[in-house]
């Protein structure tokens, strides 16, 4: 299953988190080259990918970026994603110079409070017809 990460950068996100879903909308808008495939962390495909990478479901509190043989999470994932978006967003990658022990506590604080501040959906996001190609599907694995 890891071959899929050779073809796409895969963003795994909390599918019931309103903040996370807004971030997904943002990625969709700013990814005209289709660098990314998206999937909810609650999705079975995401769980298979995490298992394939020997990761557990504790990553539900973080955005996860799977790129080839690498796994990025928390602030590093956000910065790596920004680096590949169109417009001025790649400039945010400059914050990579701030060590993770300083960046990640801020990320963790926001993650801990995301439901309280931004709300939570009852069910995971279901892609619209126009966004469907941006989301990971069984067909992505079958095309290998």
mmCIF file of C-alpha atoms in Angstrom:
data_model
loop_
_atom_site.group_PDB
_atom_site.id
_atom_site.type_symbol
_atom_site.label_atom_id
_atom_site.label_comp_id
_atom_site.label_asym_id
_atom_site.label_seq_id
_atom_site.Cartn_x
_atom_site.Cartn_y
_atom_site.Cartn_z
ATOM 1 C CA UNK A 1 0.000 0.000 0.000
ATOM 2 C CA UNK A 2 2.932 2.377 0.498
ATOM 3 C CA UNK A 3 3.334 2.840 -3.291
ATOM 4 C CA UNK A 4 0.449 5.305 -3.133
ATOM 5 C CA UNK A 5 2.699 7.640 -1.121
ATOM 6 C CA UNK A 6 5.179 7.599 -4.000
ATOM 7 C CA UNK A 7 2.520 8.999 -6.312
ATOM 8 C CA UNK A 8 0.842 11.512 -3.981
ATOM 9 C CA UNK A 9 1.484 13.443 -0.826
ATOM 10 C CA UNK A 10 -1.322 12.241 1.413
ATOM 11 C CA UNK A 11 -2.847 14.537 4.027
ATOM 12 C CA UNK A 12 -4.695 12.770 6.831
ATOM 13 C CA UNK A 13 -6.954 15.017 8.894
ATOM 14 C CA UNK A 14 -9.547 14.813 11.658
ATOM 15 C CA UNK A 15 -12.745 14.442 9.645
ATOM 16 C CA UNK A 16 -15.084 15.689 12.383
ATOM 17 C CA UNK A 17 -13.050 18.786 13.291
ATOM 18 C CA UNK A 18 -14.428 22.015 11.789
ATOM 19 C CA UNK A 19 -11.008 23.706 11.887
ATOM 20 C CA UNK A 20 -9.433 20.720 10.126
ATOM 21 C CA UNK A 21 -12.145 20.714 7.473
ATOM 22 C CA UNK A 22 -11.556 24.411 6.833
ATOM 23 C CA UNK A 23 -7.861 23.610 6.417
ATOM 24 C CA UNK A 24 -8.826 20.914 3.898
ATOM 25 C CA UNK A 25 -10.927 23.453 1.966
ATOM 26 C CA UNK A 26 -7.905 25.751 1.966
ATOM 27 C CA UNK A 27 -5.623 22.992 0.656
ATOM 28 C CA UNK A 28 -8.117 22.169 -2.111
ATOM 29 C CA UNK A 29 -8.259 25.836 -3.175
ATOM 30 C CA UNK A 30 -4.475 26.254 -3.195
ATOM 31 C CA UNK A 31 -3.398 22.950 -4.740
ATOM 32 C CA UNK A 32 -3.968 23.382 -8.491
ATOM 33 C CA UNK A 33 -1.181 20.901 -9.317
ATOM 34 C CA UNK A 34 -3.014 18.184 -7.373
ATOM 35 C CA UNK A 35 0.013 17.379 -5.226
ATOM 36 C CA UNK A 36 -2.183 16.180 -2.389
ATOM 37 C CA UNK A 37 -4.716 13.442 -1.778
ATOM 38 C CA UNK A 38 -6.836 13.927 1.325
ATOM 39 C CA UNK A 39 -8.386 11.454 3.736
ATOM 40 C CA UNK A 40 -10.042 11.600 7.113
ATOM 41 C CA UNK A 41 -8.057 9.961 9.915
ATOM 42 C CA UNK A 42 -11.264 8.124 10.821
ATOM 43 C CA UNK A 43 -11.440 6.533 7.347
ATOM 44 C CA UNK A 44 -10.509 2.875 6.852
ATOM 45 C CA UNK A 45 -8.020 3.792 4.106
ATOM 46 C CA UNK A 46 -6.230 6.138 6.508
ATOM 47 C CA UNK A 47 -6.115 3.459 9.161
ATOM 48 C CA UNK A 48 -4.575 1.045 6.635
ATOM 49 C CA UNK A 49 -1.977 3.628 5.642
ATOM 50 C CA UNK A 50 -1.090 4.354 9.271
ATOM 51 C CA UNK A 51 -0.772 0.643 9.954
ATOM 52 C CA UNK A 52 1.407 0.235 6.844
ATOM 53 C CA UNK A 53 3.701 2.943 8.235
ATOM 54 C CA UNK A 54 3.683 1.271 11.689
ATOM 55 C CA UNK A 55 1.826 4.212 13.211
ATOM 56 C CA UNK A 56 -1.105 4.031 15.587
ATOM 57 C CA UNK A 57 -4.326 5.988 15.836
ATOM 58 C CA UNK A 58 -2.888 8.368 18.430
ATOM 59 C CA UNK A 59 -2.290 10.624 15.435
ATOM 60 C CA UNK A 60 -5.972 11.630 15.575
ATOM 61 C CA UNK A 61 -4.848 14.788 17.382
ATOM 62 C CA UNK A 62 -2.635 15.877 14.501
ATOM 63 C CA UNK A 63 -2.636 16.500 10.809
ATOM 64 C CA UNK A 64 -0.446 13.860 9.175
ATOM 65 C CA UNK A 65 1.422 14.160 5.887
ATOM 66 C CA UNK A 66 2.677 10.996 4.220
ATOM 67 C CA UNK A 67 5.283 11.689 1.558
ATOM 68 C CA UNK A 68 7.086 8.727 0.045
ATOM 69 C CA UNK A 69 8.820 7.011 2.966
ATOM 70 C CA UNK A 70 8.430 9.968 5.348
ATOM 71 C CA UNK A 71 5.741 10.784 7.876
ATOM 72 C CA UNK A 72 5.264 14.354 9.073
ATOM 73 C CA UNK A 73 2.853 15.427 11.766
ATOM 74 C CA UNK A 74 1.881 18.457 13.828
ATOM 75 C CA UNK A 75 3.585 21.730 12.872
ATOM 76 C CA UNK A 76 6.048 20.023 10.536
ATOM 77 C CA UNK A 77 3.182 18.582 8.480
ATOM 78 C CA UNK A 78 1.520 22.008 8.270
ATOM 79 C CA UNK A 79 4.766 23.638 7.116
ATOM 80 C CA UNK A 80 5.481 20.905 4.556
ATOM 81 C CA UNK A 81 1.958 21.324 3.170
ATOM 82 C CA UNK A 82 2.311 25.120 2.990
ATOM 83 C CA UNK A 83 5.559 24.686 1.071
ATOM 84 C CA UNK A 84 3.683 22.926 -1.773
ATOM 85 C CA UNK A 85 0.710 25.302 -2.082
ATOM 86 C CA UNK A 86 0.323 28.027 -4.702
ATOM 87 C CA UNK A 87 0.706 31.699 -3.939
ATOM 88 C CA UNK A 88 2.739 33.101 -1.079
ATOM 89 C CA UNK A 89 1.968 30.225 1.306
ATOM 90 C CA UNK A 90 5.345 28.533 0.739
ATOM 91 C CA UNK A 91 6.911 31.527 2.511
ATOM 92 C CA UNK A 92 5.547 30.116 5.778
ATOM 93 C CA UNK A 93 8.131 27.369 5.457
ATOM 94 C CA UNK A 94 10.634 29.866 6.910
ATOM 95 C CA UNK A 95 9.185 28.880 10.303
ATOM 96 C CA UNK A 96 10.917 25.526 9.931
ATOM 97 C CA UNK A 97 13.938 27.256 11.499
ATOM 98 C CA UNK A 98 12.008 27.355 14.779
ATOM 99 C CA UNK A 99 12.727 24.062 16.540
ATOM 100 C CA UNK A 100 9.802 21.635 16.936
ATOM 101 C CA UNK A 101 10.047 21.803 20.729
ATOM 102 C CA UNK A 102 8.925 25.436 20.366
ATOM 103 C CA UNK A 103 6.481 25.028 17.425
ATOM 104 C CA UNK A 104 4.657 21.896 18.539
ATOM 105 C CA UNK A 105 3.415 23.139 21.938
ATOM 106 C CA UNK A 106 1.508 25.890 20.109
ATOM 107 C CA UNK A 107 0.170 23.300 17.663
ATOM 108 C CA UNK A 108 -0.824 21.024 20.578
ATOM 109 C CA UNK A 109 -2.590 23.878 22.384
ATOM 110 C CA UNK A 110 -4.676 24.652 19.297
ATOM 111 C CA UNK A 111 -5.340 20.925 18.728
ATOM 112 C CA UNK A 112 -6.530 20.474 22.331
ATOM 113 C CA UNK A 113 -8.981 23.359 21.991
ATOM 114 C CA UNK A 114 -10.085 22.939 18.364
ATOM 115 C CA UNK A 115 -13.493 21.433 19.143
ATOM 116 C CA UNK A 116 -14.238 24.035 21.813
ATOM 117 C CA UNK A 117 -13.232 26.964 19.590
ATOM 118 C CA UNK A 118 -14.379 25.788 16.157
ATOM 119 C CA UNK A 119 -16.896 23.038 16.856
ATOM 120 C CA UNK A 120 -17.211 19.439 15.813
ATOM 121 C CA UNK A 121 -19.281 17.682 13.159
ATOM 122 C CA UNK A 122 -21.481 14.723 13.983
ATOM 123 C CA UNK A 123 -20.080 12.748 11.053
ATOM 124 C CA UNK A 124 -16.943 12.820 8.947
ATOM 125 C CA UNK A 125 -16.703 14.996 5.902
ATOM 126 C CA UNK A 126 -18.061 13.516 2.693
ATOM 127 C CA UNK A 127 -16.425 14.987 -0.428
ATOM 128 C CA UNK A 128 -18.581 16.831 -2.914
ATOM 129 C CA UNK A 129 -18.652 15.589 -6.502
ATOM 130 C CA UNK A 130 -16.275 18.363 -7.593
ATOM 131 C CA UNK A 131 -13.814 17.629 -4.759
ATOM 132 C CA UNK A 132 -13.968 13.842 -5.058
ATOM 133 C CA UNK A 133 -10.756 13.556 -7.116
ATOM 134 C CA UNK A 134 -8.835 15.280 -4.301
ATOM 135 C CA UNK A 135 -9.757 12.570 -1.806
ATOM 136 C CA UNK A 136 -8.088 9.211 -1.443
ATOM 137 C CA UNK A 137 -10.167 6.308 -2.715
ATOM 138 C CA UNK A 138 -9.897 2.576 -3.262
ATOM 139 C CA UNK A 139 -9.367 3.301 -6.971
ATOM 140 C CA UNK A 140 -6.102 5.081 -6.127
ATOM 141 C CA UNK A 141 -4.782 1.795 -4.782
ATOM 142 C CA UNK A 142 -6.181 -0.280 -7.626
ATOM 143 C CA UNK A 143 -4.498 1.882 -10.274
ATOM 144 C CA UNK A 144 -1.094 0.610 -9.159
#
